[in-house]
Tab-separated table of C-alpha atoms in Angstrom:
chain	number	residue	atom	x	y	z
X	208	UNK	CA	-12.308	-35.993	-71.935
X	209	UNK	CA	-13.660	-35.084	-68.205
X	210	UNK	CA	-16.987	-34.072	-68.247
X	211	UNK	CA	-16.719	-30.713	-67.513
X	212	UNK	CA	-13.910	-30.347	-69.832
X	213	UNK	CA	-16.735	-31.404	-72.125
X	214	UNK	CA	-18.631	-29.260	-70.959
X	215	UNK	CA	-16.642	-26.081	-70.848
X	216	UNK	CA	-15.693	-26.863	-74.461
X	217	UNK	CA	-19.694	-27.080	-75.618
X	218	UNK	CA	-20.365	-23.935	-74.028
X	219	UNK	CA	-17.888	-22.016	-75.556
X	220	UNK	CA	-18.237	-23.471	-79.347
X	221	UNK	CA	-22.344	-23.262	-78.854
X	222	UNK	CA	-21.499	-19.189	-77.252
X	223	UNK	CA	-19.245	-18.378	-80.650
X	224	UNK	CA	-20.539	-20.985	-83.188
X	225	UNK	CA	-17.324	-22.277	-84.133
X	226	UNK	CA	-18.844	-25.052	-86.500
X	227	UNK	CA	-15.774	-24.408	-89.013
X	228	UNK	CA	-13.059	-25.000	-86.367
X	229	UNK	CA	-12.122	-27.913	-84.782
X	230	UNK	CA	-10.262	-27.495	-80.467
X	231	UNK	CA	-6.565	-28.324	-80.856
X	232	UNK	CA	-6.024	-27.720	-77.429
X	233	UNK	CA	-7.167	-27.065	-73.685
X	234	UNK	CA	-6.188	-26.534	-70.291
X	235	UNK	CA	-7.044	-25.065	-66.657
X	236	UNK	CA	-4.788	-22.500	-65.440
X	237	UNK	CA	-4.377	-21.770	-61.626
X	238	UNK	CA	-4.127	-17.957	-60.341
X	239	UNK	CA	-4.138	-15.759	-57.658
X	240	UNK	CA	-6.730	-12.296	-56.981
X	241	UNK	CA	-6.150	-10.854	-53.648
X	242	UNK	CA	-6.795	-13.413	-51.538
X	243	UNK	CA	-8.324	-16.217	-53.358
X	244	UNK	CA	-7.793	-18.624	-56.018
X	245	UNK	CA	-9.338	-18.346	-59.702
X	246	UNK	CA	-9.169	-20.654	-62.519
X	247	UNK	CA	-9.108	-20.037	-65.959
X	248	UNK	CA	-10.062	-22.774	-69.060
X	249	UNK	CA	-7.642	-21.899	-72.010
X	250	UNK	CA	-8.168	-23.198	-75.548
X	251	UNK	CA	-7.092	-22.994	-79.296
X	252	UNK	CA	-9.592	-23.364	-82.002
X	253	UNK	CA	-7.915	-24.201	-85.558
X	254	UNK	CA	-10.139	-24.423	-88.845
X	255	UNK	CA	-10.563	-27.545	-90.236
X	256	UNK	CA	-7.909	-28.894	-92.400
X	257	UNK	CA	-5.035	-26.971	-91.015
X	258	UNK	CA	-2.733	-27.152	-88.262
X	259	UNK	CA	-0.382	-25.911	-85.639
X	260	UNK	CA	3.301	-25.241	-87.391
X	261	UNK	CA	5.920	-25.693	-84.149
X	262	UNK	CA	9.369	-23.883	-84.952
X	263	UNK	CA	12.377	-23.110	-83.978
X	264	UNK	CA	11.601	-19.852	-82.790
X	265	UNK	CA	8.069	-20.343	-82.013
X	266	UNK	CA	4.978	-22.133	-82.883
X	267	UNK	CA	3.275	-20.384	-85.872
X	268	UNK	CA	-1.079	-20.158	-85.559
X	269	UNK	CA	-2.688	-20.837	-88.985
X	270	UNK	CA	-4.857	-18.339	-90.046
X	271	UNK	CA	-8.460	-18.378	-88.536
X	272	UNK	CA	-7.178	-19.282	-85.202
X	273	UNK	CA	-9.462	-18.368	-81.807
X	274	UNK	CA	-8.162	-18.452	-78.611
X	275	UNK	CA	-11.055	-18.419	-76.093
X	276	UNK	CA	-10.644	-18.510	-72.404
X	277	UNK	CA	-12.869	-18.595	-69.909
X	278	UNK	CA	-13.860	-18.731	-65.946
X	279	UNK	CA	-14.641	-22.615	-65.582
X	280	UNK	CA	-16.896	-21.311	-62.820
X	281	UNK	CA	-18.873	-18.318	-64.258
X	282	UNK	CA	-18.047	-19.284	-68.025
X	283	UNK	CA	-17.104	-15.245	-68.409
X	284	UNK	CA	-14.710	-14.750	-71.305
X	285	UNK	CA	-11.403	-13.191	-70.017
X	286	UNK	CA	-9.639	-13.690	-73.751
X	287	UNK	CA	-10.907	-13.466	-76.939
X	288	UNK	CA	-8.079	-13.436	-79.411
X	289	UNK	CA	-8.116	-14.115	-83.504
X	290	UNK	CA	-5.919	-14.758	-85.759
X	291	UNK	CA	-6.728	-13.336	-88.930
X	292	UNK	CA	-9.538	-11.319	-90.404
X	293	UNK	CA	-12.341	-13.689	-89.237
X	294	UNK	CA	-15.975	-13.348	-88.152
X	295	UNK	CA	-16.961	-14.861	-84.631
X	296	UNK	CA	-20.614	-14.756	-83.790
X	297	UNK	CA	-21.795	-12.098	-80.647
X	298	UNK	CA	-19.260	-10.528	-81.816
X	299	UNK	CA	-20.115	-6.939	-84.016
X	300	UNK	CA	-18.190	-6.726	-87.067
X	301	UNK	CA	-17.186	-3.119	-86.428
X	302	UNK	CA	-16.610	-2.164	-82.793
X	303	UNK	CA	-15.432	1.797	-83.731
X	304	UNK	CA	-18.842	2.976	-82.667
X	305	UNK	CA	-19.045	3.763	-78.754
X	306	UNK	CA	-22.717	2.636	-78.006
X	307	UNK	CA	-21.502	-0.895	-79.882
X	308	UNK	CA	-18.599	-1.260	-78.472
X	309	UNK	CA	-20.084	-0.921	-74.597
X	310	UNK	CA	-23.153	-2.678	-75.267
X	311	UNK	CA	-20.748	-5.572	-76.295
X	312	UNK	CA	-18.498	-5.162	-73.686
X	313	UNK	CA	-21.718	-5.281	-71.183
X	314	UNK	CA	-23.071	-8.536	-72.471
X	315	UNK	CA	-19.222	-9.850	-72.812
X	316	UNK	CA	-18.071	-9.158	-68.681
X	317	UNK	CA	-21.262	-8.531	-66.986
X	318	UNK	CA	-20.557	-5.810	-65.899
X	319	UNK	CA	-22.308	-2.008	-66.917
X	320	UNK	CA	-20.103	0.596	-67.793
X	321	UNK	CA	-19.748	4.061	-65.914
X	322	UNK	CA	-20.724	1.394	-62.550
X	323	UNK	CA	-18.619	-1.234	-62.466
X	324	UNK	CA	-16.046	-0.717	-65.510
X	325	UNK	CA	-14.850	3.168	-66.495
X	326	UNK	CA	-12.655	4.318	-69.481
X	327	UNK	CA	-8.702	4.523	-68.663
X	328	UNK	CA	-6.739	4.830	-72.122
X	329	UNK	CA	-8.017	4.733	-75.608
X	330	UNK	CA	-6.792	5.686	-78.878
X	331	UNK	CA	-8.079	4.351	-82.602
X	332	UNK	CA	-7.440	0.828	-82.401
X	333	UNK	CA	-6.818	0.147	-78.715
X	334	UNK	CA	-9.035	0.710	-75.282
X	335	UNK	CA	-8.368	0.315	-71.636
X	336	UNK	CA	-10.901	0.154	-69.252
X	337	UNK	CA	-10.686	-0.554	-65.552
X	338	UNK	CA	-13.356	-2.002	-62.754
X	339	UNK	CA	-14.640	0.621	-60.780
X	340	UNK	CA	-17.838	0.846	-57.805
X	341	UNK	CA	-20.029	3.398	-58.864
X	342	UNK	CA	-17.630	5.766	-60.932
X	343	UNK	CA	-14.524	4.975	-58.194
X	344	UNK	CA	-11.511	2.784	-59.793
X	345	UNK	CA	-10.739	-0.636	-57.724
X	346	UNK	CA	-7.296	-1.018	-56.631
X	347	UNK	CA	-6.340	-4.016	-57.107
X	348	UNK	CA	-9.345	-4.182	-59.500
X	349	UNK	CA	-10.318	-5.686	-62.861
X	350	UNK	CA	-9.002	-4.387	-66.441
X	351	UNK	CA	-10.046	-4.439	-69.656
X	352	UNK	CA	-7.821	-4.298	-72.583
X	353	UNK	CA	-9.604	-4.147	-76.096
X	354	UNK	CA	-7.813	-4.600	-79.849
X	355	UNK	CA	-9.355	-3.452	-82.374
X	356	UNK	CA	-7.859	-3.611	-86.607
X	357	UNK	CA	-8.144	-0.923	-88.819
X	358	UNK	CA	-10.992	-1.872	-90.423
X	359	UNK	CA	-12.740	-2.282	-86.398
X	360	UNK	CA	-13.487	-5.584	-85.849
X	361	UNK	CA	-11.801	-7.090	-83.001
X	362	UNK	CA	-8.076	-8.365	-82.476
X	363	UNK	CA	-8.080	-9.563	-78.664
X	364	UNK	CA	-10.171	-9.265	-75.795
X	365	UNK	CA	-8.375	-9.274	-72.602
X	366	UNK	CA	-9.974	-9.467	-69.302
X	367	UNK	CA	-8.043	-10.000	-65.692
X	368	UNK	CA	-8.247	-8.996	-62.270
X	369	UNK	CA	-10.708	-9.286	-60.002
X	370	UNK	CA	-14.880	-8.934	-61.024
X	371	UNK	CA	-15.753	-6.426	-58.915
X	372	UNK	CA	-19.349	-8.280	-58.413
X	373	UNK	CA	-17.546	-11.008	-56.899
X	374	UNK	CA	-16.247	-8.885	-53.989
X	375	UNK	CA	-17.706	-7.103	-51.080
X	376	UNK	CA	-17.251	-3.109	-51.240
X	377	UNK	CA	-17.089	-0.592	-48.168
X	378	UNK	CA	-19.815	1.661	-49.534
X	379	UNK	CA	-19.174	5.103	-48.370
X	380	UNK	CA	-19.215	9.027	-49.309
X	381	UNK	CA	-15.599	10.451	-49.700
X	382	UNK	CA	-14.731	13.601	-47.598
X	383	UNK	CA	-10.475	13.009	-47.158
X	384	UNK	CA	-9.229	16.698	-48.139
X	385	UNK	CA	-5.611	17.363	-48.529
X	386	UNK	CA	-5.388	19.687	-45.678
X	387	UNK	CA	-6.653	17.303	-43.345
X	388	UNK	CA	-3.664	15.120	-44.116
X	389	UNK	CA	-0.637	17.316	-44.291
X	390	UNK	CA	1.573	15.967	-41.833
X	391	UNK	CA	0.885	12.660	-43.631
X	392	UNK	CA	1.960	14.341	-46.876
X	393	UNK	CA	5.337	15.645	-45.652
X	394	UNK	CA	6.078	12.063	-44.451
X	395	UNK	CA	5.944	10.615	-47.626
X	396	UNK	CA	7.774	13.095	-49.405
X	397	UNK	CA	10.778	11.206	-50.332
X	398	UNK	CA	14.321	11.943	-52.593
X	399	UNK	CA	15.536	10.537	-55.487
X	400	UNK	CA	18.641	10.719	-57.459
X	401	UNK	CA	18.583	11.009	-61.122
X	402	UNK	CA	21.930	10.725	-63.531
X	403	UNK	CA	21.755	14.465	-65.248
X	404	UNK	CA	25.104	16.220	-65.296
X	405	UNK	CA	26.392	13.959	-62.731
X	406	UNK	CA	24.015	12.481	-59.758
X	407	UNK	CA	21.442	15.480	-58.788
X	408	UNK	CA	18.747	15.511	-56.247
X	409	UNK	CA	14.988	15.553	-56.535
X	410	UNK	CA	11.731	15.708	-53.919
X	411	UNK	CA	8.655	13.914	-54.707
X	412	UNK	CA	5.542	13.072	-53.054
X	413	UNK	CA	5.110	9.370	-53.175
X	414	UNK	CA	2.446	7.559	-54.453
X	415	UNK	CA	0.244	6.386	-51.438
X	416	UNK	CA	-3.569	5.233	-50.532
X	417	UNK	CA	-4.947	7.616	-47.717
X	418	UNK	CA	-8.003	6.172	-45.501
X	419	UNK	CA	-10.859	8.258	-44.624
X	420	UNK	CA	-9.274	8.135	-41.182
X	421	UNK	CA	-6.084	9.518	-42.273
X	422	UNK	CA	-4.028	6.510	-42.054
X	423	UNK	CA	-1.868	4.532	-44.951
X	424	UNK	CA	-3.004	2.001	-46.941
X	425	UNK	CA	-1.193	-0.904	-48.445
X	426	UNK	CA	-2.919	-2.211	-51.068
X	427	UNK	CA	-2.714	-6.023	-51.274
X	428	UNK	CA	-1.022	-7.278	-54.281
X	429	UNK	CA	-2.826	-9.602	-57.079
X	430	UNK	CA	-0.167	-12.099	-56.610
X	431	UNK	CA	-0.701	-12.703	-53.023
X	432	UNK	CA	1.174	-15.568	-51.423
X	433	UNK	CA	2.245	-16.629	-48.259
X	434	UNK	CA	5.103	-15.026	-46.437
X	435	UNK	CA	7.123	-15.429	-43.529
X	436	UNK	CA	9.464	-12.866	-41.687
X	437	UNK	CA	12.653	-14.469	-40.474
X	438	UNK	CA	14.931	-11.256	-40.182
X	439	UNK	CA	18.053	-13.780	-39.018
X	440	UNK	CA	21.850	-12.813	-39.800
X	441	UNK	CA	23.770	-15.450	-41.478
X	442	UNK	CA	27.079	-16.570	-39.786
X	443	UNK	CA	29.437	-18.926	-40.418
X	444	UNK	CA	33.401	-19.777	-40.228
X	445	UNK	CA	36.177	-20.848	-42.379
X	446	UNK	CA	35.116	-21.712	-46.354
X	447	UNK	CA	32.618	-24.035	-47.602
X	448	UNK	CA	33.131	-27.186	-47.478
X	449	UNK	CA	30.303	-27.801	-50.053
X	450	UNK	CA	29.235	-27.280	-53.565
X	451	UNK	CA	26.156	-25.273	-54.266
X	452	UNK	CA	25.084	-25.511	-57.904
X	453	UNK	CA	22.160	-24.589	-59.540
X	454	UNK	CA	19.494	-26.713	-60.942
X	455	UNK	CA	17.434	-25.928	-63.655
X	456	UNK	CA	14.438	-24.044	-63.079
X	457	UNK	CA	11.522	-26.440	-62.987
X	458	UNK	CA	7.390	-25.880	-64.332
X	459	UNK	CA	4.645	-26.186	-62.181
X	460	UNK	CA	2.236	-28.986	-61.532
X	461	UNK	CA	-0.486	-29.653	-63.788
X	462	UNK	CA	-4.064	-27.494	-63.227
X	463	UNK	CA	-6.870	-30.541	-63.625
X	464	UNK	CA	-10.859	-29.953	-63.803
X	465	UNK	CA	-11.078	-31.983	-60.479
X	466	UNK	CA	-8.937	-28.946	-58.888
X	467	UNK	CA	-12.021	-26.807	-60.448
X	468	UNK	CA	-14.219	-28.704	-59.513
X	469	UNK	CA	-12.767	-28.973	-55.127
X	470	UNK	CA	-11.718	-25.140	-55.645
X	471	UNK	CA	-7.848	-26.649	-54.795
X	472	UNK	CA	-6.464	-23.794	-53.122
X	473	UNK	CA	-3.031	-21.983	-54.761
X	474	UNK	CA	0.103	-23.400	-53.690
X	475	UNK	CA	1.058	-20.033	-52.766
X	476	UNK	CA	-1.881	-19.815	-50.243
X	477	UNK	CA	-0.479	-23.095	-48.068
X	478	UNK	CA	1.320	-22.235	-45.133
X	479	UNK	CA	5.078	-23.002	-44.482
X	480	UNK	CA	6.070	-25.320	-41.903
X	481	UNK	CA	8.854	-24.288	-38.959
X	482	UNK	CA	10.646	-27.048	-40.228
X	483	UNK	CA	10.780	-25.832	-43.822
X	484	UNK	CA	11.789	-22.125	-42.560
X	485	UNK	CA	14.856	-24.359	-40.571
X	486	UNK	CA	15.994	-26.139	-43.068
X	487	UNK	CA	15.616	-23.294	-45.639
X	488	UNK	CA	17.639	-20.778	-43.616
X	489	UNK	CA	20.147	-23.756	-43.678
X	490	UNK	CA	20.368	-24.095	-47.828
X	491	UNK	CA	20.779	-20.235	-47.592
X	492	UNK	CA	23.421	-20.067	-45.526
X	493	UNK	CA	25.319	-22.271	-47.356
X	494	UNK	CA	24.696	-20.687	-50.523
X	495	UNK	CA	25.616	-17.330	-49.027
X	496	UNK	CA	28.598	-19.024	-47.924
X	497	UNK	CA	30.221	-20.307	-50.959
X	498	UNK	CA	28.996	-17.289	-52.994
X	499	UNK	CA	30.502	-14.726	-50.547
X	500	UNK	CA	32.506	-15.997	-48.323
X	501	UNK	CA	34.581	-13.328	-46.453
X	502	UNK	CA	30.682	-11.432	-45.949
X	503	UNK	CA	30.000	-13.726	-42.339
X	504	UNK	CA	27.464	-11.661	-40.570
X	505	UNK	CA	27.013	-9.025	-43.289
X	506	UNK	CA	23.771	-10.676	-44.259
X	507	UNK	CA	20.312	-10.926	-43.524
X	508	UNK	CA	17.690	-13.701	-44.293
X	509	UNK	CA	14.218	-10.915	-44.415
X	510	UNK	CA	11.672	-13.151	-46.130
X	511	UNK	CA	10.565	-16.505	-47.123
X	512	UNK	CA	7.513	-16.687	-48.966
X	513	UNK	CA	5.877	-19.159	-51.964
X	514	UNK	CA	6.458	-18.602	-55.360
X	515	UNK	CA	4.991	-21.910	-56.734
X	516	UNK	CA	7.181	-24.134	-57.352
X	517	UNK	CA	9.523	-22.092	-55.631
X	518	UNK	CA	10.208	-21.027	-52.401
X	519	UNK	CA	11.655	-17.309	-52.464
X	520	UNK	CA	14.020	-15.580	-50.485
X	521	UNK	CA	14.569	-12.244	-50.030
X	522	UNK	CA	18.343	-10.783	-48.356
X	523	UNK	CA	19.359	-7.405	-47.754
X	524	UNK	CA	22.748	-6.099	-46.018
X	525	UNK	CA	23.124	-6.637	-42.088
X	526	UNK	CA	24.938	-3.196	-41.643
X	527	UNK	CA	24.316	-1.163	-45.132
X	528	UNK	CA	27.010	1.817	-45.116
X	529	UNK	CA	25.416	3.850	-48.087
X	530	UNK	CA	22.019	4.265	-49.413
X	531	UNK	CA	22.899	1.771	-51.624
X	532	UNK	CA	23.294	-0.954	-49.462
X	533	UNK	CA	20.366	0.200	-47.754
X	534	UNK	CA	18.014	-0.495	-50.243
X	535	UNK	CA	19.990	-3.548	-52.114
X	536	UNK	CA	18.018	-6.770	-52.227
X	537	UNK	CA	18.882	-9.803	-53.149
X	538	UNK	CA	16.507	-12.825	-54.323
X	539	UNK	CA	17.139	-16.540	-54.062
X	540	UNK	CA	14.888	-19.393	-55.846
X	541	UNK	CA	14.668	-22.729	-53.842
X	542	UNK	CA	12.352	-25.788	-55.010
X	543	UNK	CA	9.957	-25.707	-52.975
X	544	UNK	CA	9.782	-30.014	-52.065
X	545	UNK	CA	13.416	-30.290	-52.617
X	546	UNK	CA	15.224	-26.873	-51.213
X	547	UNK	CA	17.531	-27.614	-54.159
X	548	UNK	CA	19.064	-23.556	-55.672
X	549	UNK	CA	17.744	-22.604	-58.505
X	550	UNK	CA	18.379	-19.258	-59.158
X	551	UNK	CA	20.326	-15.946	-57.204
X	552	UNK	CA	19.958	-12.161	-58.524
X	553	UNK	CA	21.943	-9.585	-57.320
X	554	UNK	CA	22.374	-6.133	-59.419
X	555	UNK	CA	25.915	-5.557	-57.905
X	556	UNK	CA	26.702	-3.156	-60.909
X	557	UNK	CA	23.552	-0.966	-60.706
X	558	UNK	CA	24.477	-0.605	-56.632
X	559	UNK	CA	27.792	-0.018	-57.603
X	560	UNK	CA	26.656	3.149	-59.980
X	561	UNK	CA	24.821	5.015	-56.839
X	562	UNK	CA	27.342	3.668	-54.243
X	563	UNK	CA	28.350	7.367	-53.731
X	564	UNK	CA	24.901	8.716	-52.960
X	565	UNK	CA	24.097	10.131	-49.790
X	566	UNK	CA	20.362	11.217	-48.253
X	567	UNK	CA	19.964	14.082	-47.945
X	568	UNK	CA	18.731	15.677	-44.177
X	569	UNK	CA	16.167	17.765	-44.213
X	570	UNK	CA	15.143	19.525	-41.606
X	571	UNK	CA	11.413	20.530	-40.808
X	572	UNK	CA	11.239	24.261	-42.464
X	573	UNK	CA	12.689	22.340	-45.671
X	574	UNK	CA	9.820	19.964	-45.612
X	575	UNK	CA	7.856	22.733	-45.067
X	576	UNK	CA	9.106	24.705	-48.642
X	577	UNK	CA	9.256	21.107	-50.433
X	578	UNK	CA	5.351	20.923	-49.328
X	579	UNK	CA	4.009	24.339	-50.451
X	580	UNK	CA	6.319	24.141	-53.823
X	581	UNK	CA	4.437	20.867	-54.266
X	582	UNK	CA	1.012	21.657	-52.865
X	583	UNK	CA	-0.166	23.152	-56.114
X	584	UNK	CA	0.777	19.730	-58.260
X	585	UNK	CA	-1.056	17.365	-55.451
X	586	UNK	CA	-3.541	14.987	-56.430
X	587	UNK	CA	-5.879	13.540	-53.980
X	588	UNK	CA	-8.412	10.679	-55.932
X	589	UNK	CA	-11.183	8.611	-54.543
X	590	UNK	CA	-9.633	4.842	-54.448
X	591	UNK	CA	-11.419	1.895	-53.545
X	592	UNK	CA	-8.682	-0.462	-52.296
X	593	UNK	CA	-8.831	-3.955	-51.154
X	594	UNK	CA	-7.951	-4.561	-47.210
X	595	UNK	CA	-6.583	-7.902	-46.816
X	596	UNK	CA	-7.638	-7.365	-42.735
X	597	UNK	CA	-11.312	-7.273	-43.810
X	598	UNK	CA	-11.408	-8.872	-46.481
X	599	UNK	CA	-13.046	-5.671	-48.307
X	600	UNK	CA	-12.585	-3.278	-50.568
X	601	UNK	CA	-12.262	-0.001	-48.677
X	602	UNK	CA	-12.533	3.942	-49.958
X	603	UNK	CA	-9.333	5.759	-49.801
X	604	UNK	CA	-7.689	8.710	-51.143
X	605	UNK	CA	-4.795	8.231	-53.842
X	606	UNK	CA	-2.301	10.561	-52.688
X	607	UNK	CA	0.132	11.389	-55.995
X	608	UNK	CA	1.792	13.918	-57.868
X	609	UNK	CA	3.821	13.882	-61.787
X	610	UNK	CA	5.662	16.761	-60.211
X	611	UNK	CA	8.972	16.895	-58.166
X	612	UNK	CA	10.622	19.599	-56.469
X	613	UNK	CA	14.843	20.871	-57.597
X	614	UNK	CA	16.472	22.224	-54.133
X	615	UNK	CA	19.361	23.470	-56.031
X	616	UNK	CA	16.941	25.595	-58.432
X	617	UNK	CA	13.958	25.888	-56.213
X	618	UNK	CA	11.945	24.560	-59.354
X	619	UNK	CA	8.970	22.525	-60.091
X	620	UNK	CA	9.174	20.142	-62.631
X	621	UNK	CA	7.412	17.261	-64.409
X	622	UNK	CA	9.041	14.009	-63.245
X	623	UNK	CA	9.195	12.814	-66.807
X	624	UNK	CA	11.286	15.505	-67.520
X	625	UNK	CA	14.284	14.477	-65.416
């Protein structure tokens, strides 16, 4: 066993006393948060004198079972999960009560509540709480999911997402109104279609992050990875000439404690040589080729970006003639060291369904009556949001509404409705 392995493992048996159960397993898992690489240490406690049943459909826990993870790094908990009506010690027997439940949430993440981690969703059994700075959520940001049984005592403790301790916050006083953005507003009103008595038409304002300079926000995803825009239309002449099958898909490499120890950055993170992007666009080509071979020209190579142990690719139509086409993606799954295919989704049927949808125009006085029907059911919340450019999070507004707007009725209605 690697020392800190060894370590790891002490730490968490000492932390919950598990003197009755005995580690069947453990392992370092790799991820991505914003921009950086996190590790997690994963283990299965079983209690002595049973074991793991592996069948058919699933490998079956004994009861008594703990699954503890941790950061290798800051030895936080991110899972708590049992198995059975046990006892764990630090952990209260019945979490129902609110001052127990935070005061044990506090000591679990770190973190206090009402600064850095705020109530989302709750009912009897279940809580969600997500990582805020100073009362304002995080987006991307931290949450908290908590399990409770009838009886109180816990289920699972899940933790993921970024700590917001661990990252540097724009600290600032939010002043964004919704008047000062209006013309921003109209622009992001956009139309959908929805399947009610035949395809009908609906306005909405979509869902977007507003800085305190008026301009939009992309929030950076989790799941970050390196990507490269290639935007090249694939040609070719006559038919294939060779066979494209697919290969099965394939697992990852294995996460060690010396990659803990260097901090071994994501695969996702390493850049992608020219040469790669060549003789990718090549294997594409092909594969475009033999799959549709009378559409030479009528495709587009957008994307290539890492999807460990993948490389990804991302198509779209060359000259879309319906909002359909417009919008219809298609994904291909390489392998990463050998380019061999692994994979190709494309939802022809669901494109086919809204093939006969148009967008509708609209001139500027209709934006104008879409806006004031809408005005009333605008939301405008103070975001923190994380700026890949500085590295940062940064305080927005989240623009949103649960409203859209009927132009053949003039109404308002609740967009679960439709």
């Amino acid at each position: 066993m690697h020392a800190l392995t060894k370590q790891l493992t002490e730490h968490i048996q000492e932390k919950y006393q598990l003197t009755d159960s005995i580690l069947h397993e453990s392992s370092y898992v790799q991820d991505k948060m914003n921009d950086q690489t996190v590790y997690s240490f994963e283990t299965f406690w079983i209690p002595y004198g049973t074991s793991i049943i592996e069948e058919d459909d699933g490998t079956m826990l004994p009861e008594g079972t703990v699954q503890i993870a941790i950061n290798p790094v800051t030895k936080r908990t991110t899972t708590l999960s049992l198995h059975g009506s046990i006892l764990v010690h630090s952990v209260p027997n019945d979490l129902r009560d609110i001052s127990t439940r935070i005061a044990w949430l506090e000591s679990e993440t770190g973190m206090i509540h009402g600064t850095h981690f705020m109530l989302e969703e709750e009912n009897e059994t279940f809580f969600s709480y997500v990582s805020c700075y100073d009362g304002v959520q995080l987006s991307p940001g931290c949450f908290i999911h908590l399990t409770l049984t009838e009886n109180g005592q816990l289920d699972e403790l899940f933790i993921y997402g970024p700590h917001p301790l661990e990252h540097r916050v724009e600290s600032k006083s939010f002043t964004l109104t919704l008047e000062e953005i209006k013309s921003l507003i109209q622009q992001q009103i956009k139309w959908f279609s929805y399947l009610k008595t035949g395809h009908q038409y609906a306005h909405t304002v979509a869902e977007t992050f507003v800085t305190q300079e008026g301009t939009i926000l992309v929030p950076s995803k989790l799941d970050f990875t390196t990507s490269i825009e290639v935007n090249d239309v694939l040609t070719w002449t006559g038919l294939s000439s060779k066979t494209h099958k697919r290969h099965p898909f394939q697992s990852g490499e294995t996460v060690t404690a010396n990659d803990v120890i260097t901090q071994t950055q994501h695969p996702d993170f390493r850049p992608i040589p020219q040469e790669t992007v060549s003789a990718c666009r090549a294997v594409i080509n092909g594969i475009i080729q033999s799959e549709y071979p009378a559409d030479s020209g009528q495709w587009v190579l957008r994307h290539i970006y890492r999807q460990d142990p993948y490389l990804a690719v991302t198509l779209s139509h060359a000259h879309p003639t319906s909002y359909a086409d417009q919008y219809r993606r298609v994904p291909i799954l390489l392998d990463a060291k050998t380019l061999q295919w692994i994979d190709l989704v494309d939802y022809q049927e669901y494109h086919a369904a809204f093939a006969s949808v148009t967008a509708p125009e609209l001139e500027d006085h209709q934006q104008d009556i879409i806006f004031n029907a809408l005005r009333p059911y605008l939301s405008l919340t103070p975001r923190y949001v994380f700026d890949a450019s500085k590295g940062q999070y940064v305080l927005c507004g989240l623009l949103d509404s649960n409203h859209a707007y009927l132009p053949a009725t003039n109404e308002v209605v609740l967009l679960r409705d439709l």
